[in-house]
Coordinates of C-alpha atoms in Angstrom, one line a residue:
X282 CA 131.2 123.5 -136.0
X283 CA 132.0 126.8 -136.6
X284 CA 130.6 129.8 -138.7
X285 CA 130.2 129.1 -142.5
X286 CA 131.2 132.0 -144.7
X287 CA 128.5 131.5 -147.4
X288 CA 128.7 131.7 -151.2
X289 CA 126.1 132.2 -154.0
X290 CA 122.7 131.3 -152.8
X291 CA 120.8 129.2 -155.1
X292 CA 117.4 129.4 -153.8
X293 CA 113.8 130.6 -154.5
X294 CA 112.4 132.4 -151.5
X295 CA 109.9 130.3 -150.8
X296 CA 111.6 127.9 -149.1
X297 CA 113.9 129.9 -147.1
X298 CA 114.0 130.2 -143.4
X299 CA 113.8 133.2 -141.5
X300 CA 117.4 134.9 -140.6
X301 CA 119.5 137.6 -141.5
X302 CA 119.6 139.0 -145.1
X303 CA 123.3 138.0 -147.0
X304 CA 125.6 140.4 -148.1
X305 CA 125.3 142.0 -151.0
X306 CA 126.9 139.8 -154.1
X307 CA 129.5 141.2 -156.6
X308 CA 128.0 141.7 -159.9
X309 CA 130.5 139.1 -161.7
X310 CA 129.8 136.5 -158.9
X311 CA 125.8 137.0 -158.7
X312 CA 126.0 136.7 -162.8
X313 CA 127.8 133.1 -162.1
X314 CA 125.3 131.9 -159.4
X315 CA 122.4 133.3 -161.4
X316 CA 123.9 130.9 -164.5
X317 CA 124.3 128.1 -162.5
X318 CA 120.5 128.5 -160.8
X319 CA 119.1 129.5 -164.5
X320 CA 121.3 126.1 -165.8
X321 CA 119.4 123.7 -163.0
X322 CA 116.3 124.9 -163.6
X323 CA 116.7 123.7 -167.1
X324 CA 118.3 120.4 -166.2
X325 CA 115.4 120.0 -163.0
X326 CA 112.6 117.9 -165.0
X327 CA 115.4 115.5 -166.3
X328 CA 117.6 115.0 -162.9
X329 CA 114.2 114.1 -160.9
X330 CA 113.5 111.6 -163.2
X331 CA 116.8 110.3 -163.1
X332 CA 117.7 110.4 -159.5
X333 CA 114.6 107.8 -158.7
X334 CA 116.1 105.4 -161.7
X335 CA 119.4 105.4 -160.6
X336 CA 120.9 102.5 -159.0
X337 CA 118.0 101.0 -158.2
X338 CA 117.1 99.5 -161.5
X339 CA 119.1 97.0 -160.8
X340 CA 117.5 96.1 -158.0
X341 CA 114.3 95.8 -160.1
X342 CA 112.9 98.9 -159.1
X343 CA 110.9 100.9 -161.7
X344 CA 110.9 104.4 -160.3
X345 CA 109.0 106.8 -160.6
X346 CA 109.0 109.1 -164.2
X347 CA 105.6 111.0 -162.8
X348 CA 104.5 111.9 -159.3
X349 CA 107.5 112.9 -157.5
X350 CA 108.2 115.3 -160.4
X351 CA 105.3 116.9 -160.9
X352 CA 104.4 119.9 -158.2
X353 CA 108.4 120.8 -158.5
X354 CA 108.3 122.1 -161.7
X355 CA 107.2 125.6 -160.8
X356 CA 110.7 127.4 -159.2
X357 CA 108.8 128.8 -156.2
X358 CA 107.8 125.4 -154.5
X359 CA 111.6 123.8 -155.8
X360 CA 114.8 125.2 -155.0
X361 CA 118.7 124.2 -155.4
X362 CA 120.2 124.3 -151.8
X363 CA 124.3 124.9 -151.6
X364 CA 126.1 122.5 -149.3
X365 CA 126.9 125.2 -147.4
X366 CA 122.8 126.1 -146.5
X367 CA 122.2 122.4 -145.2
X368 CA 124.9 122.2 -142.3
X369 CA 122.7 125.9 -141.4
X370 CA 119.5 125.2 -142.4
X371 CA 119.2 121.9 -139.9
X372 CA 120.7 124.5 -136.9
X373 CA 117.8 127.0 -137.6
X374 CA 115.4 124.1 -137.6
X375 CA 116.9 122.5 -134.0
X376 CA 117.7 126.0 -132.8
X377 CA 121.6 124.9 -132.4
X378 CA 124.0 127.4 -131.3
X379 CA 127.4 127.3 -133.1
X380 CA 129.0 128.7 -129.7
X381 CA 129.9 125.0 -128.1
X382 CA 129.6 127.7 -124.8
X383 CA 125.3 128.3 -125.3
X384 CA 124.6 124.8 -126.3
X385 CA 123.3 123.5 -122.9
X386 CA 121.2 126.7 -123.0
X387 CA 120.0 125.5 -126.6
X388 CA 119.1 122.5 -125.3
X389 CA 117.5 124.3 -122.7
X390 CA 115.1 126.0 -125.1
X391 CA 114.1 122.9 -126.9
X392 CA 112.5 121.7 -123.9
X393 CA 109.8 123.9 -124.7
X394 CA 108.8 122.8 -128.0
X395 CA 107.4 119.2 -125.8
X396 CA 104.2 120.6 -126.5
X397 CA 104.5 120.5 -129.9
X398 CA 104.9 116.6 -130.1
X399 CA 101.8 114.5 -131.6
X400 CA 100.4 111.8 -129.3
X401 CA 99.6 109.9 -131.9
X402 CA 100.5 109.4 -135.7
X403 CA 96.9 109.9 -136.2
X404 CA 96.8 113.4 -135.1
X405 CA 99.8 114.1 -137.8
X406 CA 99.1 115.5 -141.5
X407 CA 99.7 113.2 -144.4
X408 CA 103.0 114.3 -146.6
X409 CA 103.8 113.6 -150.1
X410 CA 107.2 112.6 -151.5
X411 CA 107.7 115.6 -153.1
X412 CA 107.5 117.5 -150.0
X413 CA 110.7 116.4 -148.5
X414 CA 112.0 116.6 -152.4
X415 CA 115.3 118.8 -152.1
X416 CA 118.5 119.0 -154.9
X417 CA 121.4 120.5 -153.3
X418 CA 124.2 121.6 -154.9
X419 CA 128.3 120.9 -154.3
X420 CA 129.7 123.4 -156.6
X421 CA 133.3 122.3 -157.0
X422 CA 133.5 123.6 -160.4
X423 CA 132.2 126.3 -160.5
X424 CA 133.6 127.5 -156.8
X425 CA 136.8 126.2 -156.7
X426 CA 137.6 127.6 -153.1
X427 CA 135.6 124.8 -152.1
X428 CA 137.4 122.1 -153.8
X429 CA 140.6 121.5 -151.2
X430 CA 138.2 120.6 -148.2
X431 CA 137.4 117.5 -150.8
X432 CA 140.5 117.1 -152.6
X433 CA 142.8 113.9 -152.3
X434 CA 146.7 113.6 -153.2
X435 CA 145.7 112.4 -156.5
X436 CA 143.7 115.2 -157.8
X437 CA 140.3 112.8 -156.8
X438 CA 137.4 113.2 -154.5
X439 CA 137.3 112.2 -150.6
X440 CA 134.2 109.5 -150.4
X441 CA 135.0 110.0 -146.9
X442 CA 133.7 113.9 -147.2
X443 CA 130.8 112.8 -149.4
X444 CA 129.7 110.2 -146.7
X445 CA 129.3 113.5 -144.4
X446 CA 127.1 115.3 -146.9
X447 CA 124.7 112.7 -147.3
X448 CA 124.3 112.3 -143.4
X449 CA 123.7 116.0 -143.2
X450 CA 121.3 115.6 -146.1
X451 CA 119.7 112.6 -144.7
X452 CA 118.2 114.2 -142.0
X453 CA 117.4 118.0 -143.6
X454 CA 115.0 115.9 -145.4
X455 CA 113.4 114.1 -142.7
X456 CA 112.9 117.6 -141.3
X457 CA 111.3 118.7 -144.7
X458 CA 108.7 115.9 -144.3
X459 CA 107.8 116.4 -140.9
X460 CA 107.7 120.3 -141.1
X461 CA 105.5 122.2 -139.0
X462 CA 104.4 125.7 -140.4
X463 CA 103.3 126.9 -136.5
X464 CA 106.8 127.0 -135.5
X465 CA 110.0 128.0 -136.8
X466 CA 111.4 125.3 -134.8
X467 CA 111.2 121.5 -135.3
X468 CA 110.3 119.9 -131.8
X469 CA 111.7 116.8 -133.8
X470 CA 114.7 115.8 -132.8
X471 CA 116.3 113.4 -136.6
X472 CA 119.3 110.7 -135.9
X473 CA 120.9 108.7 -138.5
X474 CA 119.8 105.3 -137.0
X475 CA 121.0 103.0 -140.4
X476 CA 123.0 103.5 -143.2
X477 CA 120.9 100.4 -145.2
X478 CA 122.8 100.6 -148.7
X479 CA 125.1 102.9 -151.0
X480 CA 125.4 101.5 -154.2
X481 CA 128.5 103.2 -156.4
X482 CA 126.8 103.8 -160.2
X483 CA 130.7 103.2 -162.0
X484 CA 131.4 107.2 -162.7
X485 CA 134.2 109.2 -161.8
X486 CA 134.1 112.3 -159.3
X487 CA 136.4 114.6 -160.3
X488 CA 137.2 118.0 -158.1
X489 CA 136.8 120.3 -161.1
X490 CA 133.0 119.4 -162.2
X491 CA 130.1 120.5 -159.4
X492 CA 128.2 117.5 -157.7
X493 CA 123.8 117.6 -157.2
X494 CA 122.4 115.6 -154.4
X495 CA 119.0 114.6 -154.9
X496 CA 116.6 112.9 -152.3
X497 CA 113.1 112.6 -150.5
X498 CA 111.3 110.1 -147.7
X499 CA 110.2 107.3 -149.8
X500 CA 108.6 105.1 -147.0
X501 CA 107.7 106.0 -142.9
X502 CA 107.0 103.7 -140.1
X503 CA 105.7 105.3 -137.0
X504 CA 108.7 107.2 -136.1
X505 CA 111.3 105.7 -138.6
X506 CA 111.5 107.1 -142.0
X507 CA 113.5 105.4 -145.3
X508 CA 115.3 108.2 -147.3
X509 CA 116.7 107.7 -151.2
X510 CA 119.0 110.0 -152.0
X511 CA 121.5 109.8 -155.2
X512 CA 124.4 111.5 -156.2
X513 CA 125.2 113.5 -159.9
X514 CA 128.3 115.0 -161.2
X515 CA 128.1 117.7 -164.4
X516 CA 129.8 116.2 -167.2
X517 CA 129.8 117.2 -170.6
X518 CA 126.7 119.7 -169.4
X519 CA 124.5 116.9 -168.0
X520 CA 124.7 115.8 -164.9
X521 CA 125.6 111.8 -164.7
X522 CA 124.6 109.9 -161.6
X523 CA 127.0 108.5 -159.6
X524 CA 125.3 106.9 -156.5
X525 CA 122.5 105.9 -154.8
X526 CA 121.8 105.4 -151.1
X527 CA 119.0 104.6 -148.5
X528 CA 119.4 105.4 -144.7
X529 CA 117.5 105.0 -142.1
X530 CA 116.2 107.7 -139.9
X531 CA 114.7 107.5 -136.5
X532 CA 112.5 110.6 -134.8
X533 CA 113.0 111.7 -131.0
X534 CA 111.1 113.9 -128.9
X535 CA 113.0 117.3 -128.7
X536 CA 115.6 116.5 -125.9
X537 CA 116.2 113.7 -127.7
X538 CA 115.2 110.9 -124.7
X539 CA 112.4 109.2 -126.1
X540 CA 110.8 108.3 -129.8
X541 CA 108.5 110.8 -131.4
X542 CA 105.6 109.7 -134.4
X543 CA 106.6 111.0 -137.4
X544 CA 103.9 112.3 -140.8
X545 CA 102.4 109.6 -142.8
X546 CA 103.0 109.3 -146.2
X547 CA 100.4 109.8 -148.8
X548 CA 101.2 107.8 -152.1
X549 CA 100.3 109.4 -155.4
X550 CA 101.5 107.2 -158.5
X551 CA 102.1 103.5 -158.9
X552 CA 105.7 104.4 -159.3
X553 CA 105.4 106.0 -155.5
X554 CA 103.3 102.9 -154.4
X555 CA 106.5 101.0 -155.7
X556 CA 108.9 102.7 -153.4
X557 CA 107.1 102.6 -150.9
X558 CA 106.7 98.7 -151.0
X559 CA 110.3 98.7 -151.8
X560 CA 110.7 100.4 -147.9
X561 CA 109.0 97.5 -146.5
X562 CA 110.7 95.0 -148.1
X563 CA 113.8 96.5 -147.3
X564 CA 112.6 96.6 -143.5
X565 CA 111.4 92.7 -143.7
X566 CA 115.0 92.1 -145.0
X567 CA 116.5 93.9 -142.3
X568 CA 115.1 92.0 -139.6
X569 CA 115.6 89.0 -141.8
X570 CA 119.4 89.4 -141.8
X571 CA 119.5 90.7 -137.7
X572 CA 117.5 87.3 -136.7
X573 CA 120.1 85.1 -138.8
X574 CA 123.1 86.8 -137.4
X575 CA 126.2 84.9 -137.0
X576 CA 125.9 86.2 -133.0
X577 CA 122.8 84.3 -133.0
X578 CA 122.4 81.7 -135.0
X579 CA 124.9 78.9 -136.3
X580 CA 126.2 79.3 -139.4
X581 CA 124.6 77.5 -142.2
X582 CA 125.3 73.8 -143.6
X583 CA 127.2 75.2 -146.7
X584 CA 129.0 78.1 -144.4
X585 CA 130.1 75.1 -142.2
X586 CA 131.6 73.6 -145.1
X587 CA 133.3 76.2 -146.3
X588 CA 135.2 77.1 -143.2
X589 CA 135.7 73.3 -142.5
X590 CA 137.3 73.5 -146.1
X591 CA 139.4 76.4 -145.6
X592 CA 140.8 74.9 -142.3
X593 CA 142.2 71.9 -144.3
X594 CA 143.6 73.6 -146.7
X595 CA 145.8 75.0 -144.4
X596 CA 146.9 72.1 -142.0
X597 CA 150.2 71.0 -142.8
X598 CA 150.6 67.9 -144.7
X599 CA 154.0 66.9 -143.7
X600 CA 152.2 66.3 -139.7
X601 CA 149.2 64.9 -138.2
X602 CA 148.1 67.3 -136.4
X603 CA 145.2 70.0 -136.0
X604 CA 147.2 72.2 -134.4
X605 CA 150.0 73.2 -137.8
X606 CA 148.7 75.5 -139.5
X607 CA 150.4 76.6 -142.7
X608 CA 148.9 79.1 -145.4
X609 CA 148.5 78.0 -148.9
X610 CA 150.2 80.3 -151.8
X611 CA 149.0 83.6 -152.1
X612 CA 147.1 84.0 -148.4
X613 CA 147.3 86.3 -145.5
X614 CA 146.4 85.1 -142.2
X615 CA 143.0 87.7 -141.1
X616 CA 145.1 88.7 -138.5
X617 CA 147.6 90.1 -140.2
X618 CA 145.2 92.4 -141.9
X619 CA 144.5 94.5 -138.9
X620 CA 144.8 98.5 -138.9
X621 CA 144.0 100.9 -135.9
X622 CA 143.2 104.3 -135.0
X623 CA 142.4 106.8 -132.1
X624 CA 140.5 110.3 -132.2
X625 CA 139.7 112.3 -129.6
X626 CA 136.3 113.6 -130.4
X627 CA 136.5 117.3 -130.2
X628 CA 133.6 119.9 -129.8
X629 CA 134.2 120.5 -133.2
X630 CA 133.0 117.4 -134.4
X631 CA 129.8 117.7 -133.2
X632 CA 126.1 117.9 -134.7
X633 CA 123.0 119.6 -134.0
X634 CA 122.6 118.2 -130.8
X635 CA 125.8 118.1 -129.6
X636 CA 126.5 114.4 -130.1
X637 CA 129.5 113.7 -132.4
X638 CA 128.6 114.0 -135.8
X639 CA 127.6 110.9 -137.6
X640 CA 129.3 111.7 -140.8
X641 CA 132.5 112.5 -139.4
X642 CA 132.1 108.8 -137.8
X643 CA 131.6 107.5 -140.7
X644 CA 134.2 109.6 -143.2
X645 CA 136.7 108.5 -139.9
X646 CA 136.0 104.5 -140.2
X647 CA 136.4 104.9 -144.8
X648 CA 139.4 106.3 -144.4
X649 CA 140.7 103.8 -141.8
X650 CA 138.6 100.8 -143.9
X651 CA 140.4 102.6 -147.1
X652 CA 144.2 102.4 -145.7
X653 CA 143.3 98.8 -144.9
X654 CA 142.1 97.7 -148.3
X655 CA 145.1 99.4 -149.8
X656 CA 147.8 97.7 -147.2
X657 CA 146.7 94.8 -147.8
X658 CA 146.1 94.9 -151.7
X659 CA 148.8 96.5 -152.5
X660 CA 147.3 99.0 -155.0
X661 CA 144.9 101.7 -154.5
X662 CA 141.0 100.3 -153.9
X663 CA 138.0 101.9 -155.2
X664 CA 134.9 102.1 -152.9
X665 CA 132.0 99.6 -154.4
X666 CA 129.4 99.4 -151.8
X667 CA 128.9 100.5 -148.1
X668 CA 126.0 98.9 -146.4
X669 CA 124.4 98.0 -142.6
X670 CA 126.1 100.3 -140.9
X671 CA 124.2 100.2 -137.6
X672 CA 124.5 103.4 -135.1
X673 CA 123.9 101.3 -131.8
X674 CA 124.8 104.7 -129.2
X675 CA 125.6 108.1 -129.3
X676 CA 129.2 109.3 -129.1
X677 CA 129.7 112.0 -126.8
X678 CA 131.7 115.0 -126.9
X679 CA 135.0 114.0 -125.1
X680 CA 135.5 110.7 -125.9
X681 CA 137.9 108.9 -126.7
X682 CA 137.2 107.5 -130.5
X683 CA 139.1 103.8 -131.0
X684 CA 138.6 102.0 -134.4
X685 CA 139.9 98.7 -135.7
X686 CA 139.7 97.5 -139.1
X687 CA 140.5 94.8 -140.6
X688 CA 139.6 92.6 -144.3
X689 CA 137.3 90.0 -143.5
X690 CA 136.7 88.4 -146.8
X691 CA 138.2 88.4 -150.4
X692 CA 137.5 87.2 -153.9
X693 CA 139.5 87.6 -157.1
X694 CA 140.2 91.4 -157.2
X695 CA 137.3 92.5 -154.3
X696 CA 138.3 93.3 -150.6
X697 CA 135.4 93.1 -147.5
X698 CA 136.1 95.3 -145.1
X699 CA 134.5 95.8 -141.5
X700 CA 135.8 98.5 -139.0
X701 CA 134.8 98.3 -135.6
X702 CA 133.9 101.4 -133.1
X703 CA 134.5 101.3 -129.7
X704 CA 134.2 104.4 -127.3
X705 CA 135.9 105.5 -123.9
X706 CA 135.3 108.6 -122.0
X707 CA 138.5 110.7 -120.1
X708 CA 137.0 109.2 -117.3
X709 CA 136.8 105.7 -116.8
X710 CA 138.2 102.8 -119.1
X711 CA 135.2 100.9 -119.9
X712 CA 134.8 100.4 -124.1
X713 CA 131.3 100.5 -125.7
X714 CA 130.4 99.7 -129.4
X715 CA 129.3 102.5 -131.2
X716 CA 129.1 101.2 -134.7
X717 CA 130.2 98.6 -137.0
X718 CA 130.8 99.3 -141.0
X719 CA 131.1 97.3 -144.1
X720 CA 132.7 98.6 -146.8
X721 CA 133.3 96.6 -150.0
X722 CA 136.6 97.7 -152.2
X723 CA 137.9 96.9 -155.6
X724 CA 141.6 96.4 -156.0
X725 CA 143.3 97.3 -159.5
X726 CA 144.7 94.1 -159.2
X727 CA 143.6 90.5 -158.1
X728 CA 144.1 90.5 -153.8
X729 CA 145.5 87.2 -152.1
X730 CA 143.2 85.2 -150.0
X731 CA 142.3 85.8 -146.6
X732 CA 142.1 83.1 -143.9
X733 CA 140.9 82.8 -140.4
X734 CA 142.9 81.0 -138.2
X735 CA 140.2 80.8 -135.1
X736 CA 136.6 80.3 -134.6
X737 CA 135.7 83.6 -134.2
X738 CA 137.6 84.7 -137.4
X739 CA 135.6 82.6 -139.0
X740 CA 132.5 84.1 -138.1
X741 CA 133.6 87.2 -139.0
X742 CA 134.9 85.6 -142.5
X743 CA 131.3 84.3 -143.4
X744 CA 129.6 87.8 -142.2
X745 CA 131.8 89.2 -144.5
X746 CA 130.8 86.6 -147.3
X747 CA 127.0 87.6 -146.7
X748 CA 127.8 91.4 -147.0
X749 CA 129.7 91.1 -150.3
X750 CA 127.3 88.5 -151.8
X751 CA 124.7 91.2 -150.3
X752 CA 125.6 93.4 -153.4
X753 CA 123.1 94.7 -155.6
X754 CA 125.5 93.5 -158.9
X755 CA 128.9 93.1 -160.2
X756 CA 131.0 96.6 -160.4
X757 CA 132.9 96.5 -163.5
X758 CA 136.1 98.5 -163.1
X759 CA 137.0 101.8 -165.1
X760 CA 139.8 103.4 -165.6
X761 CA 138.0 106.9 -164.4
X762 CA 136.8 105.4 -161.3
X763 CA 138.4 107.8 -159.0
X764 CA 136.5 107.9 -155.7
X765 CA 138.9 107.8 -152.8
X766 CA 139.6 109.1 -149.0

């Protein structure tokens, strides 16, 4: 991660850290960042509101219109953050170098801040929602320099790149919560330990209109924290929303070796008591779906049909056998549905603690997932739903990156996608799962049927089945649904 060169800050100086003062802005350009500032102030009461009623109102979840908006009204406690200041603002906070040559010193450093760790949740101060509250601002309209890093062949968006902003985000507000006003440093060390749920909200991302992220800690454990976040893009002067998404985050002592308690969470409206509740059903349904995995429980009585049914279907009627195996019209054997890649994970790559960056994992495995929904479709897919994607261990700097994807289920013009992460250092041969993701496309068209032809296949058909059925509703298709690599 090298230097940022920064553009327009759009940010009250309250909530700015401690570093070197910016150069001085060109009149024309300060009058642009100035309207854009003076614009979201305007729009602020209405895209809080909005960004806890997004997608989860179909989930049944009444969000909050109160609580969580009030205290940010007043411009010196709320501020619009560029995309730029978060990637910056979370190396200030972590004292990260971004010369790969200091960062063992770095890490060095942090060793000091151990005395800055509670004992106990007890000894921590309560925290409000609206204290990790933070809107940041992708302005690809309005700073169209920026637009290329996002841009695909066909004049759309990379989800992939999005996927990396909301990591980033993820965990800039999990510092925000947890902040310590003693020290400039965070003795915290934030991972991304589950990406739970991203919901698409059916709206276009074009590379020509600026994009708000919105998001807060909506429910804490001990040293686990549940952050919403949702995405907006301006159209026709309002912002629209586009997605929603919960992750996981986990807090580590400050070399990162052990857990860490993180601030309770004080709850202020019945709308706030709501999310909250939501976070621990969401946890109960976590460990719902981990204790009736596929790797360790048998399948269910109607999952046994069903692959029992699929396997006749494709034994050949002109012999009595088990062992001929022909597909029915309009089917692709699973494993013919297979894509791979390899990266060598470069310093580059690599977050504030010198682990590969959990975004780039994940923009790595959409694109992979992406080019496999769209080989085996035939058309171009559209991103639905992304959801459980577990970060089991660290990738180090070094390694050698290997991920295979394949489609695991299908139904009428949807495509179920998991891509598997394996690791391998320079030095030895041995692979290790990183991560596995699920990602749930819509074809333009209706997709043939997928069939396993073993056992395991099949288990990895009816996890599939479970994901999809997983989503929160039906997406209905639009023409302007653009979101792509």
């Amino acid at each position: 991660m090298g230097a940022v060169e920064r553009g327009p800050v759009l940010r009250p100086r309250s909530l700015s850290l401690s570093r070197a003062p910016l150069p001085p802005v060109p009149s024309a350009e300060r009058r642009a960042g100035l309207g854009l500032w003076s614009r979201a102030r305007r729009q602020a009461s209405a895209m809080k509101r909005a960004a806890l009623r997004l997608c989860t109102l179909s989930k049944g979840l009444l969000a909050p219109s109160r609580g969580l908006t009030q205290g940010s009204e007043n411009p010196e406690k709320h501020g619009v953050f560029h995309i730029h200041e978060v990637r910056d603002k979370l190396r200030e906070i972590v004292g990260a170098s971004t010369n790969w040559r200091d960062h063992v010193k770095a890490m060095e450093e942090r060793k000091l801040l151990h005395g800055f760790l509670a004992e106990s949740q007890k000894g921590l101060p309560p925290r409000r929602m609206k204290d990790s509250y933070i809107e940041v601002l992708l302005p690809l309209g309005s700073q169209p320099e920026l637009r290329e890093k996002y841009l695909t062949v066909q004049n759309t968006v990379r989800f992939g790149r999005i996927l990396e902003d909301l990591d980033s985000l993820g965990v800039l507000i999990c510092y925000m919560h947890n902040k310590i006003h003693s020290t400039k440093m965070s003795p915290l060390s934030i991972v991304t330990a589950l990406v739970d749920k991203i919901d698409m909200c059916k709206k276009s991302l074009s590379p020509e209109q600026d994009i708000k992220f919105s998001g807060h800690v909506s429910w804490v454990g001990k040293t686990s924290m549940e952050v919403k976040m949702h995405m907006f893009q301006l159209h026709d002067n309002e912002f629209s929303p586009v997605l929603d998404a919960t992750f996981v985050m986990v807090a580590r002592d400050s070399e990162n070796k052990g857990p860490a308690f993180v601030n309770p969470l004080t709850l202020e409206s019945p709308e706030e008591e709501e999310l909250f509740r939501q976070g621990e059903l969401n946890r109960g349904r976590r460990v719902t779906f981990s204790s009736t995995s596929l790797l360790k429980m048998a399948p269910t009585a109607e999952e046994r049909t069903t692959i029992h049914e699929m396997f006749l279907n494709t034994l050949d009627t002109k012999t009595i056998s088990f062992r001929s195996r022909v597909l029915p019209p309009n089917a692709v054997w699973m494993e013919n549905s297979k894509l791979k890649s390899l990266d060598i994970c470069h310093p580059q790559e690599r977050n504030i603690f010198n682990r590969i960056f959990g975004g780039f994992l994940m923009r790595r495995a959409y694109e992979l997932g992406w080019a496999t929904a769209c080989n085996f479709g035939g058309s171009r897919p559209f991103i639905v739903a992304v959801d459980d994607i577990m970060f089991q261990k660290p990738v180090e700097v070094g390694s050698l990156l290997f991920l295979s994807s394949q489609v695991c289920f299908t139904q009428e013009n949807y495509i179920q996608v998991r891509v598997h992460s394996e690791v391998a250092s320079l030095q030895n041969k041995e692979h290790m799962t990183t991560n596995v993701f699920h990602f749930t496309f819509m074809s333009e068209k209706e997709v043939p049927l997928v069939f396993p032809r073993t056992y395991g296949e099949s288990m990895l058909y009816l996890d599939g089945q479970r994901h999809f059925n997983s989503m929160s509703a039906p997406v209905t298709l639009k023409k302007d649904y653009l979101v792509e690599p």
